[in-house]
Coordinates of C-alpha atoms in Angstrom, one line a residue:
M1 CA 73.3 142.8 39.1
F2 CA 71.7 139.6 40.4
L3 CA 73.8 137.4 38.0
S4 CA 77.0 138.9 39.2
V5 CA 76.2 138.2 42.8
M6 CA 75.3 134.6 42.0
M7 CA 78.6 134.0 40.2
L8 CA 80.6 135.5 43.0
S9 CA 78.7 133.4 45.5
A10 CA 79.4 130.2 43.5
G11 CA 83.1 130.9 43.5
S12 CA 83.4 131.8 47.1
G13 CA 84.4 128.3 48.1
C14 CA 87.7 128.4 46.2
G15 CA 90.9 129.2 48.0
G16 CA 94.6 129.4 47.3
G17 CA 95.7 126.9 50.0
T18 CA 97.3 123.4 49.4
T19 CA 96.5 120.1 51.1
D20 CA 99.3 117.7 52.3
K21 CA 98.4 114.4 50.6
C22 CA 100.3 112.4 53.2
A23 CA 98.6 114.0 56.2
G24 CA 96.6 111.5 58.3
L25 CA 98.3 108.4 56.9
T26 CA 99.5 105.8 59.4
G27 CA 103.1 104.5 59.4
L28 CA 104.7 107.8 58.2
C29 CA 108.4 108.2 58.6
Q30 CA 111.0 110.9 57.9
N31 CA 114.4 109.5 56.9
E32 CA 114.3 107.6 53.6
G33 CA 116.3 104.4 53.8
E34 CA 116.2 104.2 57.6
R35 CA 115.7 100.6 58.8
K36 CA 114.3 99.2 62.1
C37 CA 112.4 96.2 63.4
R38 CA 108.6 96.1 63.3
S39 CA 107.0 96.3 66.7
D40 CA 106.4 92.5 66.8
N41 CA 110.1 91.8 65.9
L42 CA 109.0 89.5 63.0
A43 CA 110.0 91.8 60.1
V44 CA 112.5 94.4 59.0
I45 CA 110.8 97.6 57.9
T46 CA 112.4 100.4 55.9
C47 CA 111.4 104.1 55.4
Q48 CA 110.4 104.2 51.7
L49 CA 108.3 106.2 49.3
N50 CA 104.9 104.6 48.6
Q51 CA 102.9 104.8 45.3
D52 CA 101.6 108.2 46.4
G53 CA 105.0 109.6 47.1
C54 CA 104.7 109.5 50.9
L55 CA 107.5 108.2 53.1
T56 CA 106.0 105.2 55.1
W57 CA 107.4 102.3 57.0
T58 CA 107.4 99.4 54.5
V59 CA 108.1 95.7 55.2
T60 CA 111.3 94.8 53.3
S61 CA 112.1 91.5 54.9
N62 CA 109.8 89.1 56.7
C63 CA 111.6 86.9 59.3
G64 CA 111.3 83.2 58.8
D65 CA 110.4 80.4 61.2
L66 CA 112.4 80.7 64.5
Q67 CA 113.8 84.1 63.4
Q68 CA 113.4 87.4 65.2
C69 CA 114.4 90.9 64.1
T70 CA 117.2 92.4 66.1
G71 CA 119.5 95.4 65.9
T72 CA 119.1 99.0 64.7
G73 CA 120.0 101.0 61.6
E74 CA 122.2 99.1 59.1
Q75 CA 122.5 96.3 61.6
T76 CA 118.8 95.5 61.6
A77 CA 118.3 91.9 60.5
C78 CA 116.3 88.7 61.0
V79 CA 118.4 86.5 63.3
C80 CA 117.8 82.8 64.1
Q81 CA 116.6 81.8 67.6
H82 CA 117.7 78.2 67.4
A83 CA 115.4 75.7 69.0
C84 CA 118.1 73.0 69.5
D85 CA 121.8 72.5 69.6
P86 CA 124.1 71.1 68.4
Q87 CA 123.2 70.4 64.8
D88 CA 122.6 66.6 64.1
A89 CA 121.7 65.9 67.7
T90 CA 118.8 63.5 68.1
R91 CA 115.9 63.0 70.6
C92 CA 112.8 61.0 71.0
S93 CA 109.3 62.5 70.6
G94 CA 107.1 59.7 71.4
T95 CA 108.1 56.9 69.0
V96 CA 109.5 59.4 66.5
I97 CA 113.2 60.2 66.1
E98 CA 113.8 63.9 65.8
T99 CA 117.0 65.4 64.5
C100 CA 118.3 68.9 65.1
A101 CA 118.6 70.4 61.6
P102 CA 118.3 73.7 59.7
N103 CA 114.7 74.7 58.7
S104 CA 113.8 76.6 55.6
A105 CA 115.1 79.8 57.2
G106 CA 118.4 78.2 58.2
C107 CA 117.5 78.0 61.9
R108 CA 118.1 74.8 63.8
D109 CA 114.9 73.1 64.8
W110 CA 113.8 69.6 65.7
Q111 CA 112.8 67.8 62.4
A112 CA 110.7 64.6 62.6
G113 CA 112.3 61.5 61.1
E114 CA 111.8 57.8 61.4
D115 CA 108.7 56.6 63.4
C116 CA 109.9 53.5 65.3
A117 CA 106.2 52.4 65.7
D118 CA 106.2 51.6 62.0
S119 CA 108.6 48.8 62.8
E120 CA 106.8 47.9 66.1
L121 CA 109.7 49.3 68.1
I122 CA 110.0 52.2 70.6
C123 CA 112.3 55.2 70.4
A124 CA 115.0 55.2 73.1
M125 CA 118.0 57.4 74.0
V126 CA 121.1 55.2 74.0
D127 CA 124.5 56.8 74.7
G128 CA 123.0 60.2 74.1
A129 CA 121.4 59.4 70.7
A130 CA 117.9 58.5 69.8
Q131 CA 117.4 55.1 68.1
C132 CA 114.7 52.5 67.6
A133 CA 114.9 49.7 70.1
E134 CA 113.3 46.5 71.0
A135 CA 112.7 47.5 74.6
C136 CA 113.4 50.3 76.9
T137 CA 117.0 50.3 78.2
S138 CA 118.2 52.8 80.9
D139 CA 121.8 53.8 81.1
C140 CA 121.5 56.0 84.2
D141 CA 119.7 55.8 87.5
T142 CA 118.8 59.2 88.9
E143 CA 116.8 61.7 86.8
G144 CA 118.6 65.1 86.8
A145 CA 122.0 63.7 87.6
T146 CA 124.9 65.0 85.5
R147 CA 128.2 63.7 84.2
C148 CA 131.0 64.7 81.9
H149 CA 131.3 62.9 78.6
D150 CA 134.4 64.2 76.8
D151 CA 133.9 68.0 76.9
A152 CA 130.1 67.9 77.1
I153 CA 127.8 67.8 80.1
E154 CA 125.2 65.0 80.0
T155 CA 122.0 64.9 82.1
C156 CA 120.1 61.8 83.1
T157 CA 116.8 62.4 81.3
A158 CA 113.5 60.5 81.3
S159 CA 112.6 59.1 77.9
G160 CA 109.4 57.0 78.1
D161 CA 110.0 54.5 80.9
C162 CA 113.8 54.8 80.6
L163 CA 116.4 57.1 82.0
N164 CA 119.2 57.9 79.6
W165 CA 122.2 60.3 79.4
V166 CA 121.5 63.2 77.1
P167 CA 124.0 66.0 76.1
T168 CA 122.7 69.3 77.5
S169 CA 125.6 71.6 77.1
A170 CA 129.2 71.7 75.9
C171 CA 132.3 73.1 77.5
T172 CA 133.8 74.5 74.3
A173 CA 135.3 77.9 75.4
E174 CA 139.1 78.2 75.1
H175 CA 140.9 76.5 78.0
Q176 CA 137.6 75.2 79.4
V177 CA 136.9 71.6 80.4
C178 CA 134.1 69.6 82.0
D179 CA 134.6 68.5 85.6
D180 CA 132.3 66.3 87.6
A181 CA 134.5 65.5 90.5
S182 CA 132.1 67.2 92.9
G183 CA 129.2 65.0 91.8
T184 CA 127.8 67.7 89.6
A185 CA 129.2 68.3 86.1
L186 CA 130.3 71.8 85.5
C187 CA 132.3 73.7 82.8
V188 CA 135.5 74.9 84.5
C189 CA 138.8 76.4 83.5
D190 CA 141.6 73.9 82.7
T191 CA 144.6 73.6 85.1
G192 CA 146.7 76.8 85.0
Y193 CA 143.7 79.0 84.1
Q194 CA 141.0 80.9 86.0
D195 CA 137.8 82.8 85.5
N196 CA 137.7 84.7 88.8
D197 CA 135.7 87.6 87.4
S198 CA 133.1 85.1 86.1
D199 CA 133.0 86.6 82.6
G200 CA 133.1 83.1 80.9
T201 CA 136.7 83.6 79.7
C202 CA 139.5 81.4 81.1
T203 CA 142.9 83.3 81.4
P204 CA 146.2 82.2 82.9
D205 CA 146.3 82.1 86.7
C206 CA 149.1 83.1 89.0
S207 CA 150.9 79.7 88.5
A208 CA 152.3 81.1 85.2
V209 CA 153.5 84.4 86.7
T210 CA 156.8 85.0 88.5
C211 CA 157.0 88.2 90.6
G212 CA 160.1 90.0 91.9
T213 CA 161.2 90.8 95.5
N214 CA 158.5 92.1 97.9
A215 CA 155.8 91.3 95.4
H216 CA 153.2 88.6 94.9
C217 CA 150.7 87.6 92.2
E218 CA 146.9 88.2 92.4
D219 CA 144.3 87.0 89.9
T220 CA 141.1 87.7 91.9
T221 CA 140.1 90.3 89.3
G222 CA 140.3 87.7 86.5
T223 CA 143.7 88.8 85.3
A224 CA 146.9 87.6 86.9
A225 CA 149.3 90.4 87.8
C226 CA 152.1 91.1 90.2
T227 CA 151.2 93.4 93.2
C228 CA 153.5 94.8 95.8
D229 CA 153.4 93.2 99.3
A230 CA 152.0 95.2 102.1
G231 CA 154.4 97.9 103.1
N232 CA 156.0 98.1 99.7
Q233 CA 155.3 100.3 96.6
D234 CA 156.1 100.6 92.9
N235 CA 155.2 104.3 92.6
D236 CA 157.5 104.8 89.5
G237 CA 155.8 101.8 87.7
D238 CA 159.1 100.1 86.9
G239 CA 157.9 96.7 88.2
D240 CA 160.2 96.7 91.3
C241 CA 158.6 96.9 94.7
S242 CA 160.6 98.6 97.5
P243 CA 159.7 99.6 101.0
D244 CA 157.3 102.6 101.3
C245 CA 158.0 105.4 103.8
A246 CA 156.1 103.7 106.6
N247 CA 158.4 100.6 106.3
A248 CA 161.7 102.0 105.0
G249 CA 163.2 102.5 108.4
L250 CA 164.2 106.1 107.6
T251 CA 164.6 108.7 110.3
C252 CA 164.6 112.1 108.6
G253 CA 166.2 115.2 110.2
A254 CA 164.7 118.6 111.1
N255 CA 162.7 120.2 108.4
A256 CA 162.6 117.0 106.3
H257 CA 160.2 114.2 105.6
C258 CA 160.1 110.9 103.8
D259 CA 158.9 110.8 100.2
D260 CA 158.5 107.6 98.1
A261 CA 156.7 109.1 95.1
S262 CA 159.8 108.5 92.9
G263 CA 159.6 104.7 93.6
T264 CA 162.3 104.8 96.3
A265 CA 161.7 106.0 99.9
A266 CA 164.1 108.9 100.7
C267 CA 164.3 111.9 103.1
V268 CA 163.6 115.2 101.3
C269 CA 163.5 118.7 102.6
D270 CA 160.2 120.3 103.6
T271 CA 158.9 123.1 101.4
G272 CA 161.0 126.2 101.8
Y273 CA 164.1 124.2 102.8
Q274 CA 167.1 122.8 100.9
D275 CA 170.1 120.5 101.4
N276 CA 172.5 121.9 98.9
D277 CA 175.5 120.4 100.6
S278 CA 174.2 116.9 100.5

């Protein structure tokens, strides 16, 4: 009797339940193959099975130097955050000439090149390019001033004891040019184009549009289009503007009123009336 009780007691800790081997693990996910950016935006992580058969977020692509992870789902990827522009531009960093060139991740960064001090020279910006020079030579007078050079904006920038013109932006959008007539260089639309909605796109202005009678062109919205003059309408959308009821000069008889919904102002009978002998 005592032995039976002991055996039963020894087995009393066994149960028929199961334990989830993945429970309690960090970084669990649900949809295998799903992609997203890691919280620090420095890697692409994918929902994959680990060695224990648990779905966890796993780093599948580390972003390189000057890259950040952007996008969601299939569009998730490491994208360059370029440190300089355009490629092959140069600048002075002390006595060293630096060139804008792709790094190991393909992102443009300033790369150290020739040290002018090795030749007992200084680095100076001349005509927008860094070069070793005997002495400091300025080509502009006021730091921060701007000018147009071809289709680029150049800014008068301090380099050591010198002030030199340095390219700071380019007016490269379609139909865009650089204009410094106001004393400040700006990217503006070329003659015959406008960007009145300030979306950065230059489209034809009203100078290229010919409107019909009783109409004029408007491009304040960013798109040039013909609009009826005040007191006129194009209710039928045929492109012809004609006087609306307020300006058509019509005097309608009894039980009639003016209606211009058809595109032409005309007297029509009120509801419940007809003019069958017209």
